[in-house]
CSV table of C-alpha atoms in Angstrom, one decimal:
chain,number,residue,atom,x,y,z
R,1,UNK,CA,-175.2,117.0,45.7
R,2,UNK,CA,-172.5,117.6,48.3
R,3,UNK,CA,-172.3,113.9,48.8
R,4,UNK,CA,-171.4,113.5,45.1
R,5,UNK,CA,-168.7,116.2,45.4
R,6,UNK,CA,-167.1,114.5,48.4
R,7,UNK,CA,-167.2,111.2,46.5
R,8,UNK,CA,-165.4,112.8,43.5
R,9,UNK,CA,-162.8,114.4,45.7
R,10,UNK,CA,-162.3,111.2,47.5
R,11,UNK,CA,-161.8,109.3,44.2
R,12,UNK,CA,-159.3,112.0,43.1
R,13,UNK,CA,-157.3,111.7,46.4
R,14,UNK,CA,-157.4,107.9,46.1
R,15,UNK,CA,-156.0,108.2,42.6
R,16,UNK,CA,-153.3,110.5,43.8
R,17,UNK,CA,-152.5,108.0,46.6
R,18,UNK,CA,-152.2,105.2,44.0
R,19,UNK,CA,-150.0,107.4,41.9
R,20,UNK,CA,-147.9,108.2,44.9
R,21,UNK,CA,-147.5,104.6,45.9
R,22,UNK,CA,-146.5,103.7,42.4
R,23,UNK,CA,-144.0,106.6,42.2
R,24,UNK,CA,-143.0,106.6,45.9
R,25,UNK,CA,-139.8,104.8,46.7
R,26,UNK,CA,-138.4,105.7,43.3
R,27,UNK,CA,-134.9,107.0,43.8
R,28,UNK,CA,-132.4,108.0,41.2
R,29,UNK,CA,-128.8,107.2,42.1
R,30,UNK,CA,-125.5,108.0,40.3
R,31,UNK,CA,-122.3,106.5,41.7
R,32,UNK,CA,-118.8,107.4,40.6
R,33,UNK,CA,-115.7,105.6,41.6
R,34,UNK,CA,-112.0,106.1,41.1
R,35,UNK,CA,-109.8,103.9,43.3
R,36,UNK,CA,-106.4,102.4,43.0
R,37,UNK,CA,-103.9,100.3,45.1
R,38,UNK,CA,-106.8,98.0,46.1
R,39,UNK,CA,-105.9,95.6,49.0
R,40,UNK,CA,-106.4,92.4,46.9
R,41,UNK,CA,-106.1,90.1,49.9
R,42,UNK,CA,-108.4,92.4,52.0
R,43,UNK,CA,-107.2,94.3,55.1
R,44,UNK,CA,-106.5,91.3,57.3
R,45,UNK,CA,-106.6,92.2,61.0
R,46,UNK,CA,-106.3,95.9,60.4
R,47,UNK,CA,-109.1,98.3,61.0
R,48,UNK,CA,-110.9,101.1,59.2
R,49,UNK,CA,-112.4,104.3,60.5
R,50,UNK,CA,-115.1,106.2,58.7
R,51,UNK,CA,-115.4,109.9,59.6
R,52,UNK,CA,-117.7,112.7,58.5
R,53,UNK,CA,-116.6,116.2,57.5
R,54,UNK,CA,-118.1,118.9,59.7
R,55,UNK,CA,-116.0,122.0,59.0
R,56,UNK,CA,-118.2,123.5,56.3
R,57,UNK,CA,-120.4,126.4,57.5
R,58,UNK,CA,-123.7,125.4,56.0
R,59,UNK,CA,-123.9,121.6,56.7
R,60,UNK,CA,-122.6,118.7,58.7
R,61,UNK,CA,-122.2,115.2,57.4
R,62,UNK,CA,-124.8,113.3,59.5
R,63,UNK,CA,-123.5,110.9,62.2
R,64,UNK,CA,-126.2,108.4,61.4
R,65,UNK,CA,-125.1,108.3,57.8
R,66,UNK,CA,-121.6,107.4,58.8
R,67,UNK,CA,-122.9,104.7,61.1
R,68,UNK,CA,-125.1,103.4,58.2
R,69,UNK,CA,-122.0,103.0,56.0
R,70,UNK,CA,-120.0,101.4,58.7
R,71,UNK,CA,-122.8,98.9,59.4
R,72,UNK,CA,-123.2,98.2,55.7
R,73,UNK,CA,-119.5,97.4,55.3
R,74,UNK,CA,-119.3,95.3,58.5
R,75,UNK,CA,-122.5,93.3,57.6
R,76,UNK,CA,-121.1,92.7,54.0
R,77,UNK,CA,-117.8,91.4,55.4
R,78,UNK,CA,-117.7,90.8,59.2
R,79,UNK,CA,-113.9,90.4,59.0
R,80,UNK,CA,-113.6,94.1,58.4
R,81,UNK,CA,-113.4,96.0,61.7
R,82,UNK,CA,-115.0,99.4,61.4
R,83,UNK,CA,-114.2,101.7,64.3
R,84,UNK,CA,-117.2,103.7,65.7
R,85,UNK,CA,-116.8,107.3,64.6
R,86,UNK,CA,-117.8,109.0,67.9
R,87,UNK,CA,-115.6,106.6,70.0
R,88,UNK,CA,-112.7,107.4,67.6
R,89,UNK,CA,-113.2,111.2,67.8
R,90,UNK,CA,-113.4,111.0,71.6
R,91,UNK,CA,-110.3,108.8,71.9
R,92,UNK,CA,-108.3,111.3,69.8
R,93,UNK,CA,-109.7,114.5,71.2
R,94,UNK,CA,-108.9,117.2,70.3
R,95,UNK,CA,-107.2,116.1,67.1
R,96,UNK,CA,-110.3,115.2,65.0
R,97,UNK,CA,-112.6,118.1,65.8
R,98,UNK,CA,-113.9,120.2,62.9
R,99,UNK,CA,-111.2,122.8,63.7
R,100,UNK,CA,-108.2,120.4,63.9
R,101,UNK,CA,-109.1,117.4,61.7
R,102,UNK,CA,-106.5,116.8,59.0
R,103,UNK,CA,-107.7,117.8,55.5
R,104,UNK,CA,-104.8,116.1,53.6
R,105,UNK,CA,-103.4,112.7,54.2
R,106,UNK,CA,-99.9,114.2,54.4
R,107,UNK,CA,-100.8,116.1,57.5
R,108,UNK,CA,-101.3,112.9,59.5
R,109,UNK,CA,-97.5,112.9,59.9
R,110,UNK,CA,-97.7,116.0,62.0
R,111,UNK,CA,-100.2,114.2,64.3
R,112,UNK,CA,-97.9,111.2,64.5
R,113,UNK,CA,-95.2,113.4,66.0
R,114,UNK,CA,-97.3,113.5,69.2
R,115,UNK,CA,-96.2,110.3,71.0
R,116,UNK,CA,-99.6,109.5,72.7
R,117,UNK,CA,-101.4,109.9,69.3
R,118,UNK,CA,-98.9,107.7,67.5
R,119,UNK,CA,-99.2,105.1,70.3
R,120,UNK,CA,-103.0,105.0,70.0
R,121,UNK,CA,-102.9,104.7,66.3
R,122,UNK,CA,-100.5,101.7,66.7
R,123,UNK,CA,-102.9,100.1,69.1
R,124,UNK,CA,-105.7,100.4,66.6
R,125,UNK,CA,-103.8,98.9,63.7
R,126,UNK,CA,-105.6,101.4,61.5
R,127,UNK,CA,-105.1,100.7,57.8
R,128,UNK,CA,-107.7,103.0,56.1
R,129,UNK,CA,-109.2,106.3,57.1
R,130,UNK,CA,-112.3,107.2,55.0
R,131,UNK,CA,-113.7,110.7,55.0
R,132,UNK,CA,-117.3,111.3,54.0
R,133,UNK,CA,-118.3,114.7,52.9
R,134,UNK,CA,-121.9,115.7,52.0
R,135,UNK,CA,-125.4,115.7,53.3
R,136,UNK,CA,-129.1,115.1,52.5
R,137,UNK,CA,-131.4,118.0,52.0
R,138,UNK,CA,-135.1,118.5,51.2
R,139,UNK,CA,-135.7,120.6,48.1
R,140,UNK,CA,-138.8,122.3,46.7
R,141,UNK,CA,-142.2,121.4,48.0
R,142,UNK,CA,-145.7,121.8,46.5
R,143,UNK,CA,-149.3,121.0,47.4
R,144,UNK,CA,-151.4,121.9,50.3
R,145,UNK,CA,-153.0,120.3,53.2
R,146,UNK,CA,-155.5,121.5,55.8
R,147,UNK,CA,-156.1,120.0,59.1
R,148,UNK,CA,-159.0,120.6,61.5
R,149,UNK,CA,-160.1,119.7,64.9
R,150,UNK,CA,-163.6,119.7,66.4
R,151,UNK,CA,-165.4,118.1,69.4
R,152,UNK,CA,-164.6,114.4,68.9
R,153,UNK,CA,-163.4,114.8,65.3
R,154,UNK,CA,-160.0,115.6,63.9
R,155,UNK,CA,-158.4,115.1,60.5
R,156,UNK,CA,-156.5,116.4,57.5
R,157,UNK,CA,-157.3,116.6,53.8
R,158,UNK,CA,-155.0,117.4,50.9
R,159,UNK,CA,-151.8,116.4,49.2
R,160,UNK,CA,-148.2,117.5,49.5
R,161,UNK,CA,-145.0,116.5,47.8
R,162,UNK,CA,-141.4,117.5,48.2
R,163,UNK,CA,-138.0,116.4,46.9
R,164,UNK,CA,-135.0,115.0,48.7
R,165,UNK,CA,-131.4,115.1,47.4
R,166,UNK,CA,-128.3,113.4,48.8
R,167,UNK,CA,-124.8,114.1,47.7
R,168,UNK,CA,-121.8,112.4,49.3
R,169,UNK,CA,-118.2,111.8,48.5
R,170,UNK,CA,-116.0,109.3,50.2
R,171,UNK,CA,-112.2,109.9,50.2
R,172,UNK,CA,-110.1,106.9,51.1
R,173,UNK,CA,-106.7,107.5,52.8
R,174,UNK,CA,-104.1,104.7,53.0
R,175,UNK,CA,-103.0,105.2,56.6
R,176,UNK,CA,-99.7,103.4,56.2
R,177,UNK,CA,-98.4,105.3,53.2
R,178,UNK,CA,-100.3,108.5,54.1
R,179,UNK,CA,-101.7,108.9,50.6
R,180,UNK,CA,-105.2,109.2,49.0
R,181,UNK,CA,-106.1,105.9,47.3
R,182,UNK,CA,-109.5,106.6,46.0
R,183,UNK,CA,-112.7,108.6,45.8
R,184,UNK,CA,-116.2,107.3,45.6
R,185,UNK,CA,-119.2,109.6,45.2
R,186,UNK,CA,-123.0,109.0,45.2
R,187,UNK,CA,-125.7,111.3,44.2
R,188,UNK,CA,-129.3,110.3,44.8
R,189,UNK,CA,-132.6,112.1,44.6
R,190,UNK,CA,-136.2,111.2,45.0
R,191,UNK,CA,-139.7,112.5,45.5
R,192,UNK,CA,-141.8,112.2,48.7
R,193,UNK,CA,-145.6,112.3,48.8
R,194,UNK,CA,-148.0,113.0,51.6
R,195,UNK,CA,-151.7,112.3,50.7
R,196,UNK,CA,-154.1,113.0,53.5
R,197,UNK,CA,-157.7,111.8,53.7
R,198,UNK,CA,-158.4,112.2,57.4
R,199,UNK,CA,-155.0,110.7,58.3
R,200,UNK,CA,-151.9,111.9,56.4
R,201,UNK,CA,-149.9,109.0,54.9
R,202,UNK,CA,-146.2,109.9,54.3
R,203,UNK,CA,-144.7,108.0,51.4
R,204,UNK,CA,-141.0,108.7,51.8
R,205,UNK,CA,-138.4,107.9,49.2
R,206,UNK,CA,-135.3,106.3,50.8
R,207,UNK,CA,-132.9,108.8,49.3
R,208,UNK,CA,-130.3,108.8,52.1
R,209,UNK,CA,-130.6,105.0,52.6
R,210,UNK,CA,-129.9,104.5,48.8
R,211,UNK,CA,-126.9,106.8,49.0
R,212,UNK,CA,-125.7,104.7,52.0
R,213,UNK,CA,-126.1,101.4,50.2
R,214,UNK,CA,-124.5,102.7,47.0
R,215,UNK,CA,-121.5,104.2,48.8
R,216,UNK,CA,-121.3,101.3,51.2
R,217,UNK,CA,-121.3,98.8,48.3
R,218,UNK,CA,-118.4,100.6,46.5
R,219,UNK,CA,-116.3,100.8,49.7
R,220,UNK,CA,-117.0,97.2,50.5
R,221,UNK,CA,-115.8,96.2,47.1
R,222,UNK,CA,-112.6,98.2,47.6
R,223,UNK,CA,-111.9,96.9,51.2
R,224,UNK,CA,-113.1,93.3,51.1
R,225,UNK,CA,-111.3,90.4,49.5
R,226,UNK,CA,-114.6,88.6,49.0
R,227,UNK,CA,-116.5,91.2,47.0
A,1,UNK,CA,-157.9,125.4,76.3
A,2,UNK,CA,-155.9,124.6,73.1
A,3,UNK,CA,-155.6,128.3,72.3
A,4,UNK,CA,-154.5,129.0,75.9
A,5,UNK,CA,-151.8,126.3,75.6
A,6,UNK,CA,-150.6,127.7,72.3
A,7,UNK,CA,-150.5,131.2,73.6
A,8,UNK,CA,-148.6,130.0,76.8
A,9,UNK,CA,-146.2,128.1,74.6
A,10,UNK,CA,-145.4,131.2,72.6
A,11,UNK,CA,-144.5,133.2,75.7
A,12,UNK,CA,-142.7,130.5,77.8
A,13,UNK,CA,-139.0,130.5,78.5
A,14,UNK,CA,-136.9,127.7,76.9
A,15,UNK,CA,-134.3,126.7,79.4
A,16,UNK,CA,-131.2,124.6,78.6
A,17,UNK,CA,-128.7,123.4,81.3
A,18,UNK,CA,-125.8,122.3,79.1
A,19,UNK,CA,-124.8,118.7,79.7
A,20,UNK,CA,-122.4,116.5,77.8
A,21,UNK,CA,-119.8,113.8,78.1
A,22,UNK,CA,-116.4,115.4,77.6
A,23,UNK,CA,-113.3,113.3,76.7
A,24,UNK,CA,-109.9,113.5,78.2
A,25,UNK,CA,-107.4,115.1,75.8
A,26,UNK,CA,-104.9,112.9,74.2
A,27,UNK,CA,-101.7,114.8,75.1
A,28,UNK,CA,-98.4,114.5,76.9
A,29,UNK,CA,-99.1,116.8,79.9
A,30,UNK,CA,-96.9,119.8,80.2
A,31,UNK,CA,-94.6,119.6,83.3
A,32,UNK,CA,-96.3,122.5,85.0
A,33,UNK,CA,-98.3,122.9,88.2
A,34,UNK,CA,-101.1,125.2,87.2
A,35,UNK,CA,-103.4,127.0,89.6
A,36,UNK,CA,-106.9,127.5,88.3
A,37,UNK,CA,-109.5,130.0,89.6
A,38,UNK,CA,-113.0,129.8,88.2
A,39,UNK,CA,-114.6,133.2,89.0
A,40,UNK,CA,-118.3,132.8,90.0
A,41,UNK,CA,-119.4,134.6,86.8
A,42,UNK,CA,-117.7,131.7,84.9
A,43,UNK,CA,-118.7,128.8,87.2
A,44,UNK,CA,-122.3,130.0,87.2
A,45,UNK,CA,-122.4,131.4,83.7
A,46,UNK,CA,-125.8,131.7,82.1
A,47,UNK,CA,-127.1,133.5,79.1
A,48,UNK,CA,-130.6,135.0,78.9
A,49,UNK,CA,-132.2,136.3,75.7
A,50,UNK,CA,-135.5,137.9,75.8
A,51,UNK,CA,-138.1,137.1,73.1
A,52,UNK,CA,-138.3,139.8,70.4
A,53,UNK,CA,-141.9,139.0,69.5
A,54,UNK,CA,-145.0,137.1,70.6
A,55,UNK,CA,-144.1,134.1,68.4
A,56,UNK,CA,-140.7,133.7,70.0
A,57,UNK,CA,-139.7,132.4,73.4
A,58,UNK,CA,-137.2,133.7,75.9
A,59,UNK,CA,-134.1,131.6,76.1
A,60,UNK,CA,-132.0,130.8,79.2
A,61,UNK,CA,-128.9,128.8,78.5
A,62,UNK,CA,-126.9,127.8,81.6
A,63,UNK,CA,-123.4,126.8,80.7
A,64,UNK,CA,-121.6,127.2,84.0
A,65,UNK,CA,-121.6,123.6,85.3
A,66,UNK,CA,-120.6,122.3,81.9
A,67,UNK,CA,-117.8,124.9,81.6
A,68,UNK,CA,-116.2,123.8,84.9
A,69,UNK,CA,-116.6,120.1,84.1
A,70,UNK,CA,-115.1,120.5,80.6
A,71,UNK,CA,-112.2,122.7,81.5
A,72,UNK,CA,-111.3,120.6,84.6
A,73,UNK,CA,-111.0,117.5,82.3
A,74,UNK,CA,-109.0,119.5,79.7
A,75,UNK,CA,-106.6,121.1,82.2
A,76,UNK,CA,-106.1,117.7,84.0
A,77,UNK,CA,-105.0,116.2,80.7
A,78,UNK,CA,-102.9,119.1,79.6
A,79,UNK,CA,-100.9,119.9,82.7
A,80,UNK,CA,-98.9,117.7,85.2
A,81,UNK,CA,-100.9,119.0,88.2
A,82,UNK,CA,-103.8,121.3,88.5
A,83,UNK,CA,-104.5,123.1,91.8
A,84,UNK,CA,-108.0,124.6,92.2
A,85,UNK,CA,-107.6,127.8,94.1
A,86,UNK,CA,-110.8,128.5,96.0
A,87,UNK,CA,-109.5,130.3,99.1
A,88,UNK,CA,-106.5,132.2,100.5
A,89,UNK,CA,-105.4,129.2,102.5
A,90,UNK,CA,-104.7,127.3,99.3
A,91,UNK,CA,-102.7,130.2,97.9
A,92,UNK,CA,-100.5,130.3,101.0
A,93,UNK,CA,-100.1,126.6,101.2
A,94,UNK,CA,-99.4,125.8,97.6
A,95,UNK,CA,-97.7,129.1,96.4
A,96,UNK,CA,-94.2,127.6,96.2
A,97,UNK,CA,-95.2,124.8,93.7
A,98,UNK,CA,-97.6,126.7,91.5
A,99,UNK,CA,-96.0,127.9,88.3
A,100,UNK,CA,-98.9,130.2,87.3
A,101,UNK,CA,-102.6,130.7,87.8
A,102,UNK,CA,-105.1,130.6,85.0
A,103,UNK,CA,-108.3,132.6,85.2
A,104,UNK,CA,-110.9,132.0,82.5
A,105,UNK,CA,-113.8,134.3,81.8
A,106,UNK,CA,-116.6,134.2,79.2
A,107,UNK,CA,-116.5,137.5,77.3
A,108,UNK,CA,-119.4,136.9,75.0
A,109,UNK,CA,-121.9,134.2,74.0
A,110,UNK,CA,-124.2,134.4,71.0
A,111,UNK,CA,-126.7,131.8,69.6
A,112,UNK,CA,-128.9,131.4,66.6
A,113,UNK,CA,-131.8,129.0,66.0
A,114,UNK,CA,-133.6,128.3,62.8
A,115,UNK,CA,-136.6,130.6,63.7
A,116,UNK,CA,-134.1,133.5,63.9
A,117,UNK,CA,-132.2,132.8,60.6
A,118,UNK,CA,-134.4,130.5,58.4
A,119,UNK,CA,-131.3,128.3,58.2
A,120,UNK,CA,-131.7,124.8,59.4
A,121,UNK,CA,-128.8,125.1,61.8
A,122,UNK,CA,-128.5,125.8,65.5
A,123,UNK,CA,-125.3,127.7,66.4
A,124,UNK,CA,-123.5,128.9,69.5
A,125,UNK,CA,-120.5,131.2,69.4
A,126,UNK,CA,-118.4,132.0,72.5
A,127,UNK,CA,-115.5,134.2,73.2
A,128,UNK,CA,-113.3,133.5,76.3
A,129,UNK,CA,-110.8,135.7,77.9
A,130,UNK,CA,-108.0,133.8,79.5
A,131,UNK,CA,-105.6,135.5,82.0
A,132,UNK,CA,-102.5,133.9,83.3
A,133,UNK,CA,-101.0,135.5,86.5
A,134,UNK,CA,-98.2,134.7,88.9
A,135,UNK,CA,-99.4,133.3,92.2
A,136,UNK,CA,-97.9,136.4,93.9
A,137,UNK,CA,-100.4,138.5,92.0
A,138,UNK,CA,-103.3,136.9,93.9
A,139,UNK,CA,-104.4,138.8,96.9
A,140,UNK,CA,-107.0,138.5,99.6
A,141,UNK,CA,-109.7,141.2,99.9
A,142,UNK,CA,-111.0,142.3,103.2
A,143,UNK,CA,-114.1,140.1,102.8
A,144,UNK,CA,-111.9,137.1,102.3
A,145,UNK,CA,-112.5,136.9,98.5
A,146,UNK,CA,-109.5,136.5,96.2
A,147,UNK,CA,-108.5,139.1,93.7
A,148,UNK,CA,-105.6,139.9,91.4
A,149,UNK,CA,-104.0,143.0,90.1
A,150,UNK,CA,-104.6,143.0,86.3
A,151,UNK,CA,-101.3,144.9,85.8
A,152,UNK,CA,-99.4,141.9,87.2
A,153,UNK,CA,-100.7,139.4,84.7
A,154,UNK,CA,-98.2,137.2,82.7
A,155,UNK,CA,-100.5,136.8,79.7
A,156,UNK,CA,-104.0,137.5,78.5
A,157,UNK,CA,-105.5,136.1,75.3
A,158,UNK,CA,-108.9,135.5,73.8
A,159,UNK,CA,-110.2,132.1,72.6
A,160,UNK,CA,-113.2,131.9,70.3
A,161,UNK,CA,-115.3,128.8,69.9
A,162,UNK,CA,-118.1,127.8,67.6
A,163,UNK,CA,-120.5,124.9,67.7
A,164,UNK,CA,-123.3,124.1,65.3
A,165,UNK,CA,-125.8,121.3,64.9
A,166,UNK,CA,-128.3,120.8,62.1
A,167,UNK,CA,-132.0,120.3,62.6
A,168,UNK,CA,-133.0,116.7,63.1
A,169,UNK,CA,-136.2,114.8,63.1
A,170,UNK,CA,-137.9,114.7,66.5
A,171,UNK,CA,-135.2,116.9,68.1
A,172,UNK,CA,-136.4,119.7,70.3
A,173,UNK,CA,-134.9,123.2,70.2
A,174,UNK,CA,-133.5,122.7,73.6
A,175,UNK,CA,-131.7,119.5,72.7
A,176,UNK,CA,-130.3,121.1,69.6
A,177,UNK,CA,-129.0,124.1,71.5
A,178,UNK,CA,-127.4,121.8,74.1
A,179,UNK,CA,-125.7,119.8,71.3
A,180,UNK,CA,-124.4,123.0,69.7
A,181,UNK,CA,-123.1,124.2,73.1
A,182,UNK,CA,-121.3,120.9,73.7
A,183,UNK,CA,-119.7,121.2,70.2
A,184,UNK,CA,-118.7,124.8,71.0
A,185,UNK,CA,-117.1,123.7,74.3
A,186,UNK,CA,-115.1,121.0,72.5
A,187,UNK,CA,-114.1,123.5,69.9
A,188,UNK,CA,-112.9,125.9,72.6
A,189,UNK,CA,-110.7,123.1,74.1
A,190,UNK,CA,-109.3,122.3,70.7
A,191,UNK,CA,-108.5,126.0,70.1
A,192,UNK,CA,-107.0,126.3,73.5
A,193,UNK,CA,-104.7,123.2,73.1
A,194,UNK,CA,-103.5,124.2,69.7
A,195,UNK,CA,-102.9,127.9,70.4
A,196,UNK,CA,-101.6,127.7,74.0
A,197,UNK,CA,-97.9,127.4,73.3
A,198,UNK,CA,-98.1,129.8,70.4
A,199,UNK,CA,-99.5,132.7,72.3
A,200,UNK,CA,-96.4,135.0,72.6
A,201,UNK,CA,-96.7,135.8,76.4
A,202,UNK,CA,-97.5,132.2,77.2
A,203,UNK,CA,-94.4,131.1,75.2
A,204,UNK,CA,-92.2,133.5,77.2
A,205,UNK,CA,-93.7,132.1,80.4
A,206,UNK,CA,-93.1,128.5,79.3
A,207,UNK,CA,-89.6,129.3,78.3
A,208,UNK,CA,-89.0,130.8,81.8
A,209,UNK,CA,-90.3,127.6,83.5
A,210,UNK,CA,-88.1,125.4,81.2
A,211,UNK,CA,-85.0,127.6,81.9
A,212,UNK,CA,-85.7,127.5,85.7
A,213,UNK,CA,-86.0,123.7,85.5
A,214,UNK,CA,-82.8,123.4,83.5
A,215,UNK,CA,-80.9,125.6,86.0
A,216,UNK,CA,-82.3,123.6,88.9
A,217,UNK,CA,-81.2,120.3,87.2
A,218,UNK,CA,-77.8,121.8,86.5
A,219,UNK,CA,-77.3,122.9,90.1
A,220,UNK,CA,-78.5,119.5,91.4
A,221,UNK,CA,-76.0,117.8,89.0
A,222,UNK,CA,-73.3,120.0,90.4
A,223,UNK,CA,-74.2,118.9,93.9
A,224,UNK,CA,-74.2,115.3,92.7
A,225,UNK,CA,-70.7,115.9,91.3
A,226,UNK,CA,-69.4,117.1,94.6
A,227,UNK,CA,-67.4,114.6,96.8
A,228,UNK,CA,-70.1,112.6,98.7
A,229,UNK,CA,-69.6,110.6,101.8
A,230,UNK,CA,-69.4,106.9,101.0
A,231,UNK,CA,-72.7,105.2,102.0
A,232,UNK,CA,-72.9,101.6,102.9
A,233,UNK,CA,-75.2,99.2,101.1
A,234,UNK,CA,-77.8,99.2,103.9
A,235,UNK,CA,-78.3,102.9,103.5
A,236,UNK,CA,-78.5,102.6,99.7
A,237,UNK,CA,-81.2,100.0,99.9
A,238,UNK,CA,-83.3,102.1,102.3
A,239,UNK,CA,-83.2,105.0,99.8
A,240,UNK,CA,-84.2,102.9,96.8
A,241,UNK,CA,-87.9,103.7,97.0
A,242,UNK,CA,-87.3,107.4,96.8
A,243,UNK,CA,-86.3,109.2,93.6
A,244,UNK,CA,-83.0,111.1,93.9
A,245,UNK,CA,-83.0,114.8,93.1
A,246,UNK,CA,-81.5,114.2,89.6
A,247,UNK,CA,-84.3,111.8,88.5
A,248,UNK,CA,-87.1,113.9,90.1
A,249,UNK,CA,-86.2,116.8,87.9
């Protein structure tokens, strides 16, 4: 009798796993773009820096997300030199800290009045500064899972699910003219599942990765002469 | 055994010795020789917070070493010369060249972790008290320790700093608090650099130094203008390696 119940439960969990596998990995993405003054011939030997906004009280734009976008752009067009964010912030310390980072392109002029800052920018041949603002968050979660441990036995049983949402906006500043030349935004969301029959198997929706690819594609299209 | 481990984990002290790589500031150094005294309460600063309940841990955050390392790098980049004043002998030997002595202190340090706030952010907030005194205000106590008369200070001003870091996968509480402390230190430096010249008493002190230098330059120019004995070429060539008084100023 109890064997039949376990069989039924196992079948139900297996069904849920199958459903989760089918649904897992499904991510909804919405991309918005508004750009102008595109560099038709590409950016030549100039460089680009991508920086995250971290002055808001409740979130920081993740360093690894910025790195992901930089890698995406560089792998799409190796001729585009993307300066590493942390190296850039350290080289310009203390002018790109959350407290001091310019919020408007016009305020860069004030930074350029400092001779060592102006000299370093010259060395870098910086053409575009791209600011990314946003983050990825887990949203509501449901389900239950219980885990147990005994002499020589351990395992979990149950099912859990939770959502993940990403919202990022990239603002492109033309560093030569000190003007904003575009905004690209990406909103993605997805559902994650964690069925557990002895061993929990997380099925994670690549929400942040999709946001990185979407934003990276748009930025690559803007910066590269070959896309 | 597992229960014992869990109970012990609940009661243990989480200790963080703040460590980080601090960059040199990108500045034109001010033409100032600054004396710096790090009081022992600053150089060995640590913060202890006792657990409020059985589920929480005690926290010990040691920031002293990182404070000294960070401010040394910042002051070295911000001022022409920095003299560390550790004893009376240094005061006597370097008094003539030191324009002012800076004495930092940590007035307050507060922290929050997600278990306190239910917000997925680790935060550190610090308030510094900076005091700037003339070298003449530094005295030696009977036991040999240095002290200064607070009434003789040139300026005193607070600097607040804030650092936060979000929770991250596979990141321990200690790592996150360390990261938040490093961000707070960097923020303190940014705040110090951007507000230093704008602090009213510091601005008066800087004006005084600039005026003294102008006067000195003027008087040395006057001396240069006086009739000088004619020197032969051999004498000129031997003096080439040394800056003359006009250039040096």
